[in-house]
Coordinates of C-alpha atoms in Angstrom, one line a residue:
Chain A
M1 CA 0.0 0.0 0.0
N2 CA 3.0 2.2 0.5
N3 CA 3.5 2.1 -3.2
L4 CA 0.1 3.4 -4.2
P5 CA 0.1 6.9 -5.3
E6 CA -1.9 9.3 -3.1
D7 CA -4.6 9.8 -5.6
C8 CA -5.2 6.1 -5.7
I9 CA -5.6 6.0 -2.0
A10 CA -7.9 9.1 -2.2
K11 CA -10.0 7.2 -4.7
I12 CA -10.2 4.2 -2.5
L13 CA -11.1 6.3 0.5
S14 CA -13.8 8.1 -1.4
L15 CA -15.6 4.8 -1.8
T16 CA -15.8 4.3 2.0
S17 CA -17.7 6.6 4.4
P18 CA -16.9 9.9 6.1
R19 CA -16.3 8.1 9.4
D20 CA -13.9 5.7 7.8
V21 CA -12.1 8.5 6.2
C22 CA -11.7 10.3 9.5
R23 CA -10.3 7.2 11.0
S24 CA -7.9 6.8 8.1
S25 CA -6.3 10.1 8.8
A26 CA -4.8 8.6 11.9
V27 CA -3.2 5.6 10.1
S28 CA -0.1 7.0 8.6
R29 CA 1.3 10.0 6.9
C30 CA 0.4 9.1 3.4
F31 CA -3.1 8.0 4.4
R32 CA -3.6 11.2 6.2
S33 CA -2.7 13.3 3.3
A34 CA -5.0 11.4 1.1
A35 CA -7.8 11.4 3.7
D36 CA -7.7 15.1 4.1
S37 CA -7.7 15.8 0.4
D38 CA -10.5 17.8 -1.2
H39 CA -11.0 15.0 -3.7
V40 CA -12.3 12.7 -1.1
W41 CA -14.5 15.2 0.7
N42 CA -15.9 16.6 -2.5
H43 CA -17.2 13.1 -3.0
F44 CA -19.2 13.2 0.2
L45 CA -20.5 16.7 -0.3
P46 CA -23.8 16.8 -2.2
S47 CA -23.4 17.1 -6.0
E48 CA -26.3 19.6 -6.0
F49 CA -27.0 22.2 -3.5
P50 CA -30.3 24.1 -3.1
E51 CA -30.5 27.2 -5.2
D52 CA -29.9 29.9 -2.5
F53 CA -27.1 27.9 -0.9
R54 CA -23.9 29.9 -0.2
A55 CA -21.0 28.1 1.3
P56 CA -19.9 29.7 4.6
E57 CA -16.8 31.8 4.2
G58 CA -13.4 31.1 5.8
L59 CA -13.5 27.3 5.5
P60 CA -10.1 26.3 4.1
T61 CA -10.9 22.8 2.8
K62 CA -13.8 20.7 1.6
K63 CA -13.5 18.7 4.8
H64 CA -14.1 21.8 6.8
L65 CA -17.1 22.6 4.6
F66 CA -18.5 19.1 5.1
F67 CA -18.3 19.2 8.9
S68 CA -19.5 22.8 9.0
L69 CA -22.7 21.7 7.2
V70 CA -23.1 18.7 9.5
H71 CA -22.9 20.7 12.7
N72 CA -24.2 24.1 11.7
P73 CA -27.4 24.1 9.7
L74 CA -27.7 26.9 7.2
L75 CA -30.8 29.0 6.9
L76 CA -32.2 29.2 3.4
H77 CA -35.4 30.4 1.8
G78 CA -35.7 33.6 3.8
S79 CA -34.6 31.8 7.0
Q80 CA -37.6 29.5 6.9
L81 CA -35.7 26.4 5.9
S82 CA -32.6 25.0 7.5
F83 CA -30.2 22.9 5.5
S84 CA -27.6 20.5 6.8
L85 CA -25.9 17.2 6.0
E86 CA -26.3 13.9 7.7
R87 CA -22.9 13.1 9.0
S88 CA -22.5 9.4 8.1
T89 CA -23.4 9.7 4.5
G90 CA -23.4 13.4 3.5
N91 CA -27.1 13.2 2.6
K92 CA -29.1 16.4 2.7
C93 CA -31.4 17.2 5.7
Y94 CA -33.9 20.0 6.0
M95 CA -36.1 21.5 8.6
M96 CA -39.0 23.7 7.7
A97 CA -39.9 26.5 10.1
A98 CA -43.4 26.7 11.6
R99 CA -43.9 29.9 9.6
A100 CA -43.3 27.9 6.4
L101 CA -46.0 25.4 7.3
N102 CA -49.7 25.8 6.7
I103 CA -51.3 25.9 10.1
T104 CA -55.1 26.3 10.0
W105 CA -56.1 29.2 12.2
G106 CA -52.5 30.0 12.6
H107 CA -53.0 33.7 11.6
D108 CA -55.7 34.1 14.3
Q109 CA -54.3 35.4 17.6
R110 CA -57.1 33.8 19.5
Y111 CA -55.9 30.4 18.6
W112 CA -52.2 30.5 17.8
Q113 CA -49.5 32.8 18.9
W114 CA -46.1 33.3 17.4
I115 CA -43.3 33.5 19.9
S116 CA -39.6 33.6 19.9
L117 CA -37.7 31.0 21.9
P118 CA -34.0 31.2 22.5
D119 CA -33.3 27.6 21.7
A120 CA -35.3 27.5 18.5
R121 CA -33.5 27.3 15.2
F122 CA -35.9 29.9 13.6
K123 CA -37.0 33.3 14.6
E124 CA -40.6 32.2 15.5
V125 CA -42.3 29.1 16.7
A126 CA -46.1 28.6 16.8
A127 CA -47.6 28.3 20.3
L128 CA -51.1 26.9 20.4
K129 CA -53.4 28.7 22.8
M130 CA -56.6 26.8 22.0
V131 CA -58.0 25.3 18.9
W132 CA -60.6 22.7 17.9
W133 CA -59.5 22.2 14.4
L134 CA -55.8 21.2 14.5
D135 CA -54.3 21.0 11.0
I136 CA -50.6 21.5 10.4
T137 CA -49.3 20.8 6.9
G138 CA -46.0 21.3 5.2
K139 CA -44.8 20.8 1.7
I140 CA -41.3 20.3 0.4
N141 CA -40.0 19.9 -3.1
I142 CA -38.6 16.4 -3.4
S143 CA -35.8 17.5 -5.7
L144 CA -34.1 19.2 -2.8
L145 CA -33.3 15.9 -1.3
S146 CA -30.5 13.4 -1.9
D147 CA -31.0 10.6 -4.5
N148 CA -31.6 7.0 -3.5
T149 CA -32.2 7.7 0.1
L150 CA -34.9 6.7 2.5
Y151 CA -36.2 9.9 4.2
A152 CA -38.6 10.4 7.2
A153 CA -40.4 13.5 8.2
Y154 CA -40.8 14.5 11.8
L155 CA -42.9 17.2 13.5
V156 CA -40.7 18.9 16.0
F157 CA -42.5 20.3 19.0
R158 CA -42.7 20.7 22.7
W159 CA -45.3 21.5 25.4
N160 CA -46.0 24.6 27.4
L161 CA -47.0 24.4 31.0
D162 CA -50.4 22.7 30.6
P163 CA -51.1 21.0 27.4
Y164 CA -54.6 19.6 27.0
G165 CA -56.4 17.4 24.6
F166 CA -53.4 15.4 23.3
R167 CA -53.8 12.2 25.2
Q168 CA -55.4 10.5 22.3
P169 CA -53.4 9.7 19.1
V170 CA -53.7 12.2 16.2
E171 CA -53.6 11.6 12.5
A172 CA -50.3 11.9 10.6
S173 CA -49.8 11.5 6.9
L174 CA -47.2 11.8 4.3
V175 CA -48.0 11.7 0.6
L176 CA -46.6 12.7 -2.7
A177 CA -48.7 15.7 -3.7
G178 CA -50.9 15.0 -6.7
T179 CA -51.3 11.3 -6.0
E180 CA -54.6 9.8 -5.0
H181 CA -55.1 10.7 -1.4
D182 CA -58.3 8.8 -0.8
D183 CA -56.8 5.4 -0.5
V184 CA -53.9 6.6 1.7
Q185 CA -54.8 5.9 5.3
P186 CA -53.3 8.4 7.7
S187 CA -51.4 6.8 10.5
M188 CA -52.1 7.5 14.1
V189 CA -49.3 8.9 16.1
S190 CA -49.2 9.8 19.8
L191 CA -47.7 13.1 20.7
M192 CA -47.6 12.1 24.3
Q193 CA -46.1 9.2 26.1
N194 CA -49.0 7.0 26.7
P195 CA -47.6 3.7 27.9
G196 CA -50.9 2.0 27.3
S197 CA -51.4 2.7 23.6
E198 CA -48.8 0.9 21.7
Q199 CA -50.2 1.6 18.3
G200 CA -48.4 3.8 15.9
Q201 CA -45.5 6.1 16.4
R202 CA -44.7 7.8 19.6
A203 CA -43.0 11.1 20.3
E204 CA -39.3 10.9 21.2
L205 CA -37.1 13.4 22.9
R206 CA -34.4 14.9 20.7
S207 CA -30.9 15.9 21.6
D208 CA -31.8 19.6 21.3
D209 CA -34.5 19.1 23.9
W210 CA -37.5 19.3 21.6
Y211 CA -39.8 16.3 20.9
E212 CA -40.4 14.8 17.6
V213 CA -42.9 12.4 16.1
Q214 CA -42.6 10.7 12.8
L215 CA -45.2 11.7 10.2
G216 CA -44.2 9.2 7.6
H217 CA -41.4 8.2 5.3
F218 CA -40.6 7.9 1.6
F219 CA -37.8 6.9 -0.7
K220 CA -36.3 9.5 -3.0
R221 CA -35.1 8.1 -6.3
R222 CA -33.1 9.9 -8.9
G223 CA -35.2 12.1 -11.1
D224 CA -38.2 12.1 -8.7
M225 CA -40.2 15.3 -9.0
G226 CA -43.1 16.9 -7.2
E227 CA -43.8 17.9 -3.6
I228 CA -44.1 15.8 -0.5
E229 CA -47.0 16.8 1.7
M230 CA -46.7 16.1 5.4
S231 CA -49.4 16.8 7.9
L232 CA -50.6 16.3 11.4
K233 CA -54.3 16.7 12.1
E234 CA -56.9 16.3 14.8
T235 CA -60.2 17.4 13.4
K236 CA -62.5 14.7 14.4
R237 CA -62.8 14.9 18.1
P238 CA -65.1 17.6 19.5
F239 CA -62.9 19.0 22.2
E240 CA -60.2 21.6 22.3
K241 CA -56.5 21.2 22.1
K242 CA -54.1 23.4 24.0
G243 CA -50.5 23.9 24.8
L244 CA -48.6 22.6 21.8
I245 CA -45.5 24.5 20.6
V246 CA -44.5 23.8 17.0
H247 CA -40.9 24.3 16.0
G248 CA -41.2 22.9 12.5
I249 CA -41.0 19.8 10.4
E250 CA -37.7 18.1 10.0
I251 CA -36.9 15.8 7.0
R252 CA -33.8 13.7 7.3
P253 CA -32.5 10.3 6.1
V254 CA -33.5 7.2 8.0
L255 CA -30.4 5.6 9.4
P256 CA -30.1 1.8 9.3
Chain B
M1 CA 1.8 1.7 -39.2
S2 CA 3.5 -0.8 -37.1
E3 CA 0.4 -2.9 -37.5
S4 CA 0.9 -3.1 -41.2
D5 CA 4.6 -3.7 -40.7
M6 CA 3.8 -6.6 -38.5
A7 CA 1.4 -7.9 -41.1
I8 CA 4.0 -7.9 -43.7
I9 CA 6.7 -9.5 -41.6
K10 CA 4.5 -12.3 -40.3
P11 CA 1.7 -12.8 -42.8
E12 CA 1.2 -16.4 -41.8
M13 CA 0.3 -15.5 -38.2
M14 CA -3.3 -15.0 -37.4
K15 CA -2.6 -12.8 -34.4
S16 CA -0.2 -10.0 -34.1
Y17 CA 1.8 -9.5 -31.0
I18 CA 3.2 -6.5 -29.1
W19 CA 6.5 -6.6 -27.4
L20 CA 6.7 -5.4 -23.8
E21 CA 9.5 -5.0 -21.4
T22 CA 8.9 -5.0 -17.7
S23 CA 10.9 -3.2 -15.0
D24 CA 13.0 -6.2 -14.3
G25 CA 14.3 -6.3 -17.8
S26 CA 12.4 -9.3 -19.1
I27 CA 10.7 -9.0 -22.4
Q28 CA 7.6 -10.7 -23.5
Q29 CA 5.0 -10.6 -26.3
V30 CA 1.3 -10.4 -25.9
E31 CA -1.6 -10.6 -28.3
Q32 CA -2.3 -7.2 -29.7
E33 CA -5.9 -7.0 -28.9
V34 CA -5.3 -7.9 -25.3
A35 CA -2.4 -5.4 -24.9
M36 CA -4.2 -2.6 -26.6
F37 CA -7.0 -2.8 -24.0
C38 CA -4.6 -0.9 -21.8
P39 CA -4.6 2.8 -22.7
F40 CA -1.0 3.2 -21.8
I41 CA 0.1 0.5 -24.2
C42 CA -2.3 1.7 -26.8
H43 CA -0.9 5.2 -26.6
Q44 CA 2.7 3.9 -26.9
V45 CA 1.8 1.9 -29.9
L46 CA -0.1 4.5 -31.8
Q47 CA 1.8 7.6 -30.9
K48 CA 5.3 6.3 -30.8
G49 CA 5.1 3.2 -32.9
A50 CA 6.7 1.1 -30.2
G51 CA 6.2 -2.5 -29.4
S52 CA 6.6 -3.8 -32.9
S53 CA 9.7 -5.9 -32.3
K54 CA 12.0 -7.2 -29.5
N55 CA 14.3 -4.3 -29.8
N56 CA 11.5 -1.8 -29.9
A57 CA 9.7 -3.2 -26.9
I58 CA 7.5 -0.9 -24.9
S59 CA 9.0 -0.4 -21.5
L60 CA 6.3 -0.5 -18.9
P61 CA 6.1 1.7 -15.9
Q62 CA 8.1 0.5 -12.9
K63 CA 5.1 -0.6 -10.8
V64 CA 4.2 -3.3 -13.3
N65 CA 6.0 -6.5 -12.5
P66 CA 5.6 -9.7 -14.5
A67 CA 3.2 -11.3 -12.1
M68 CA 0.9 -8.3 -12.1
L69 CA 1.2 -8.0 -15.8
S70 CA 0.0 -11.5 -16.4
L71 CA -3.0 -10.8 -14.0
I72 CA -3.8 -7.7 -15.9
F73 CA -3.7 -9.4 -19.2
D74 CA -5.9 -12.2 -17.9
Y75 CA -8.4 -9.5 -17.1
C76 CA -7.9 -7.8 -20.5
R77 CA -8.2 -11.0 -22.4
F78 CA -11.6 -11.7 -20.8
H79 CA -13.0 -8.3 -21.1
Q80 CA -11.9 -7.3 -24.5
L81 CA -14.1 -9.9 -26.1
P82 CA -17.3 -8.0 -27.1
G83 CA -19.5 -11.0 -26.9
R84 CA -19.6 -11.3 -23.2
S85 CA -22.8 -10.5 -21.3
N86 CA -22.8 -8.1 -18.4
K87 CA -23.6 -10.9 -16.0
E88 CA -20.6 -12.9 -17.2
R89 CA -18.4 -10.0 -16.7
K90 CA -19.7 -9.4 -13.2
V91 CA -19.2 -13.0 -12.2
Y92 CA -15.7 -12.9 -13.6
D93 CA -14.9 -9.8 -11.8
E94 CA -16.0 -11.2 -8.5
K95 CA -13.8 -14.2 -8.8
F96 CA -11.0 -12.2 -10.1
M97 CA -10.9 -10.0 -7.0
R98 CA -10.4 -12.9 -4.7
M99 CA -6.8 -12.4 -3.8
D100 CA -4.9 -11.3 -0.7
T101 CA -4.6 -7.6 0.2
K102 CA -1.0 -7.3 -0.8
R103 CA -1.7 -8.4 -4.3
L104 CA -4.7 -6.2 -4.5
C105 CA -2.6 -3.2 -3.7
E106 CA 0.1 -4.2 -6.3
L107 CA -2.6 -4.8 -8.8
T108 CA -4.2 -1.4 -8.2
S109 CA -0.8 0.2 -8.5
A110 CA 0.0 -1.6 -11.8
A111 CA -3.4 -1.0 -13.3
D112 CA -3.2 2.6 -12.4
S113 CA 0.1 3.1 -14.1
L114 CA -1.3 1.4 -17.2
Q115 CA -4.3 3.7 -17.0
L116 CA -6.7 0.7 -17.0
K117 CA -9.6 2.5 -15.3
P118 CA -12.1 -0.3 -15.1
L119 CA -9.7 -2.5 -13.3
V120 CA -8.6 0.3 -11.0
D121 CA -12.2 0.9 -10.1
L122 CA -12.7 -2.8 -9.3
T123 CA -9.7 -3.1 -7.1
S124 CA -10.4 0.2 -5.4
R125 CA -13.8 -1.0 -4.5
A126 CA -12.4 -4.2 -3.1
L127 CA -9.9 -2.3 -1.0
A128 CA -12.5 0.2 0.2
R129 CA -14.6 -2.7 1.5
I130 CA -11.6 -4.0 3.4
I131 CA -10.9 -0.5 4.9
E132 CA -14.5 0.1 6.0
G133 CA -15.2 -0.2 9.7
K134 CA -11.6 -0.8 10.7
T135 CA -9.7 1.1 13.3
P136 CA -6.4 2.8 12.3
E137 CA -4.4 0.1 14.1
E138 CA -6.1 -2.6 12.1
I139 CA -5.6 -0.7 8.8
R140 CA -1.9 -0.4 9.6
E141 CA -1.7 -4.1 10.3
I142 CA -3.5 -5.2 7.2
F143 CA -1.5 -3.0 4.8
H144 CA 1.8 -3.1 6.6
L145 CA 1.9 0.7 6.9
P146 CA 4.4 2.5 9.1
D147 CA 3.0 4.2 12.2
D148 CA 4.7 7.4 11.3
L149 CA 2.4 10.0 12.8
T150 CA 3.4 11.5 16.1
E151 CA 0.9 11.5 19.0
E152 CA 0.3 15.2 18.3
E153 CA -0.5 14.5 14.7
K154 CA -2.9 11.8 15.4
L155 CA -4.9 14.2 17.4
E156 CA -4.6 17.0 14.8
P157 CA -7.4 15.9 12.5
L158 CA -9.9 16.7 15.2
K159 CA -8.2 20.0 15.8
N160 CA -8.7 20.9 12.2
T161 CA -12.4 20.4 12.3
M162 CA -13.1 21.6 15.8
D163 CA -10.5 24.3 16.2
D164 CA -10.3 23.7 19.9
P165 CA -7.6 21.7 21.6
R166 CA -9.7 21.0 24.6
I167 CA -12.1 19.0 22.4
R168 CA -9.4 16.4 22.4
L169 CA -9.6 16.1 26.1
L170 CA -13.3 16.0 25.9
N171 CA -13.2 13.1 23.6
R172 CA -11.1 11.1 25.9
L173 CA -13.6 11.9 28.6
Y174 CA -16.4 10.9 26.4
A175 CA -14.9 7.5 25.9
K176 CA -14.7 7.0 29.7
K177 CA -18.1 8.4 30.1
R178 CA -19.5 6.0 27.7
K179 CA -18.3 3.2 29.7
E180 CA -19.6 4.7 32.9
L181 CA -22.9 5.6 31.2
K182 CA -23.6 2.0 30.6
E183 CA -22.6 0.9 34.1
R184 CA -24.6 3.6 35.7
A185 CA -27.7 3.0 33.7
K186 CA -27.7 -0.5 35.3
L187 CA -27.1 0.7 38.8
K188 CA -29.7 3.3 38.8
S189 CA -30.8 3.0 42.4
I190 CA -27.3 3.3 43.6
E191 CA -27.0 6.5 41.5
V192 CA -29.8 8.1 43.3
E193 CA -28.2 7.6 46.6
E194 CA -24.9 8.9 45.4
R195 CA -26.5 12.0 44.1
V196 CA -28.3 12.8 47.3
D197 CA -25.0 12.5 49.1
E198 CA -23.3 14.8 46.8
R199 CA -23.1 18.5 47.4
V200 CA -26.3 20.3 46.6
D201 CA -25.7 23.7 45.1
E202 CA -28.2 26.3 46.1
R203 CA -26.6 29.2 44.2
S204 CA -28.3 31.0 41.4
V205 CA -27.4 30.4 37.8
D206 CA -25.3 33.5 37.4
D207 CA -23.4 32.8 40.6
L208 CA -22.6 29.4 39.4
L209 CA -21.4 30.5 36.0
S210 CA -19.1 33.1 37.5
F211 CA -17.9 30.5 40.0
I212 CA -17.1 28.2 37.1
N213 CA -15.4 30.8 35.1
G214 CA -13.4 32.1 38.0
R215 CA -12.1 29.0 39.7
D216 CA -9.2 27.1 38.6
H217 CA -7.8 25.1 41.5
K218 CA -9.0 22.0 43.2
V219 CA -7.3 19.6 40.8
V220 CA -8.2 16.0 40.6
N221 CA -6.3 15.5 37.4
T222 CA -3.6 17.3 35.5
S223 CA -5.9 18.6 32.8
K224 CA -7.5 22.0 33.1
S225 CA -10.7 20.9 31.5
K226 CA -11.2 18.3 34.2
K227 CA -11.2 21.0 36.8
K228 CA -13.8 22.9 34.9
N229 CA -15.7 19.7 34.4
K230 CA -15.9 19.2 38.1
K231 CA -17.5 22.6 38.4
R232 CA -19.8 21.7 35.7
K233 CA -21.0 18.8 37.8
E234 CA -21.9 21.1 40.6
H235 CA -23.5 23.4 38.1
K236 CA -25.5 20.6 36.9
N237 CA -26.8 19.6 40.3
G238 CA -27.6 23.2 40.9
T239 CA -29.8 23.2 37.9
C240 CA -32.2 20.9 39.5
K241 CA -32.8 23.3 42.3
V242 CA -33.3 26.4 40.3
S243 CA -36.8 27.7 40.0
N244 CA -39.0 27.0 37.0
K245 CA -38.5 30.4 35.5
D246 CA -34.8 30.2 35.8
S247 CA -34.7 26.7 34.5
H248 CA -35.7 27.9 31.1
N249 CA -32.9 30.4 31.2
L250 CA -30.5 27.9 32.4
H251 CA -31.7 25.5 29.9
S252 CA -30.9 27.9 27.1
K253 CA -27.6 28.7 28.6
Q254 CA -26.9 25.1 28.8
R255 CA -27.9 24.8 25.2
S256 CA -25.6 27.5 24.1
V257 CA -22.8 25.9 26.1
D258 CA -23.4 22.6 24.5
E259 CA -23.5 24.1 21.1
T260 CA -20.5 26.2 21.3
S261 CA -18.4 23.3 22.6
S262 CA -19.4 21.1 19.8
S263 CA -19.4 23.5 17.0
L264 CA -16.5 25.2 15.4
G265 CA -14.8 27.9 17.4
G266 CA -13.0 27.5 20.6
V267 CA -14.7 28.9 23.6
S268 CA -12.4 29.5 26.5
N269 CA -14.5 28.4 29.5
L270 CA -17.4 26.5 28.1
H271 CA -17.3 22.8 27.8
N272 CA -20.0 20.3 27.4
I273 CA -21.6 20.4 30.8
E274 CA -22.6 16.8 31.0
D275 CA -19.0 15.8 30.5
D276 CA -17.6 15.8 33.9
I277 CA -20.4 14.4 35.9
F278 CA -18.8 11.1 35.2
S279 CA -15.1 11.3 34.7
R280 CA -12.9 11.5 37.7
K281 CA -9.6 10.3 36.5
A282 CA -7.6 11.1 33.4
E283 CA -6.4 7.9 32.0
F284 CA -5.5 8.6 28.5
E285 CA -4.7 5.2 27.2
D286 CA -7.2 2.6 26.0
G287 CA -6.7 3.3 22.4
F288 CA -9.7 5.5 21.8
I289 CA -7.9 7.3 19.1
D290 CA -11.0 6.6 17.2
D291 CA -13.1 8.9 19.4
E292 CA -10.5 11.6 19.4
I293 CA -10.2 12.0 15.8
D294 CA -13.8 11.4 14.8
P295 CA -16.0 14.3 15.0
A296 CA -19.0 12.2 14.0
L297 CA -18.5 9.8 16.9
K298 CA -18.0 12.7 19.2
E299 CA -21.3 14.1 18.3
M300 CA -23.0 10.8 19.0
L301 CA -21.3 10.6 22.3
D302 CA -22.5 14.2 23.0
R303 CA -26.0 13.0 22.6
E304 CA -25.6 10.0 24.7
V305 CA -24.1 12.0 27.4
E306 CA -26.7 14.7 27.3
D307 CA -29.4 12.1 27.3
F308 CA -28.0 10.4 30.3
A309 CA -27.6 13.7 32.0
R310 CA -31.3 14.4 31.5
R311 CA -32.1 11.0 32.9
L312 CA -30.0 11.9 35.9
N313 CA -31.8 15.1 36.3
S314 CA -35.2 13.6 36.2
S315 CA -34.6 10.8 38.6
W316 CA -33.0 13.2 40.9
V317 CA -36.0 15.4 40.8
L318 CA -38.3 12.4 41.5
S319 CA -36.1 11.3 44.4
V320 CA -36.2 14.7 46.0
G321 CA -39.9 14.6 46.0
Q322 CA -41.3 16.2 42.9
E323 CA -41.1 19.7 44.2
R324 CA -41.0 21.1 40.8
Q325 CA -41.7 19.9 37.3
P326 CA -39.2 21.0 34.7
V327 CA -40.8 22.6 31.7
H328 CA -39.5 20.2 29.2
F329 CA -40.7 16.9 30.4
S330 CA -43.9 15.6 29.1
I331 CA -46.9 14.9 31.3
N332 CA -49.1 12.1 30.5
G333 CA -52.7 11.5 31.5
N334 CA -51.8 10.3 34.9
G335 CA -50.0 13.5 35.8
D336 CA -46.7 11.7 36.4
T337 CA -43.6 13.2 35.0
R338 CA -42.3 10.8 32.6
R339 CA -39.0 10.4 30.8
L340 CA -39.2 9.3 27.3
T341 CA -37.5 6.0 26.8
G342 CA -35.0 5.5 24.1
T343 CA -33.2 8.2 22.3
H344 CA -34.3 10.0 19.2
S345 CA -33.1 8.6 15.9

């Protein structure tokens, strides 16, 4: 292996994963120089970036750019969409701000308020005062995502001091906009931790101290077009819901 | 031109041959269509008219020894026939790749100097599969590579991405923490006792922060960050006692602390808070070079640590008698504060 030229080693490393390449940089001098080369990290960076993407300045190498995008999501689309990379594959991840979602009655101060929280990624989050018709929908263009990847969408939220009306599971759905919606059954997800009801997805606590619940998943193939529509609804039960704080909807690859 | 020369010279032969000389001086001839499959040879023949006779043999690059050459030509001989199906080629390639690592490397080297891209791709993929998932020590062993990086240099890759030398220390702590995390998760009841015994900090958030920033003695270990870690632990315990209103502030301060320590940019005093709750000693062996240099792994450990710290927090609150309910825990129908089980994805 000593005799292999550096660009051969770089080529071999680009066929592994970001983690393996990081490990390789501690093997030996020649490995390190290959492992840190732009050629390898270019391979892990997406081949296509969203339209208004601007690489952060002051990053000397592609490796720096890669890890910058992994750890520091960039705000795009008027600061309503965050863009980052999934660290083990370099696949693209997004989070849509609550303002970018369609929240029924969201414009009405009696029902929803828009507040700023210090630990939110976006300027505003939606705080539910009280509503009967809960309907939160988001749409994202599927071409923004990485090819040949299984993605899942999550509603990111938390509770205020006294939530009410969320003990029962609510409806979540994820469809490709334009397809037949009638035969797609929404799944029931539980926003709370009800030990009794095992059915469907449950909310999980994230590392950033928000909760998330999976709305659905889909596989993005090369050349797929259209929009993915994700929604969370509770419109059937005749009692009010209170106390939900919506951060946004996150779309990220499903890890094996 | 050399082709027609050869045709004239040896009209009775069905095949034409190209003469090649390897680095060890030995000369051999190979069927033309096989040899011409290699771009390097092709170039030599067409541009320079070489290879037509023994005296005019093409001298091959140094990395191509006779053994590798014959392997390469086996490959070429199979693939240059247009009649083969894709499946046949795949099956052949799979079998062809079965050789030891050393030969794979030599083959890659030789194929690369002959510019035979399909073969280079094939061998590269095979080598990539070997490298995947291995630690640096294992890779060095398999490929007989010299261990020629200094300790400093081995830690540098992380420095490049994180820009903070103290992250290195943190990673060592993480590795230790990970072990302790697992132990402690099993001994949960004992933990509760331990925590009750530990010093309970009644100070306000700001007092604590200035305390942390100011103090730099009381050493358990040699490393600075360890000292700060110790203070973090007290800080963490103090968190539980702070009022609801403050807890949100603290929470956000904690958040910013976490983020700054794990993102680019060195921050002088702020480390990952959860860090030190566990580590007491600085034992820097154990070969977790892996964790030190791998930012990805570090982030995963960050999460595990934070998660565990939260678990600590909540069971501490429960043990003290549920005097307050932290804002960020969910409340189910029964009114119990419940921790979510399992980590997020």
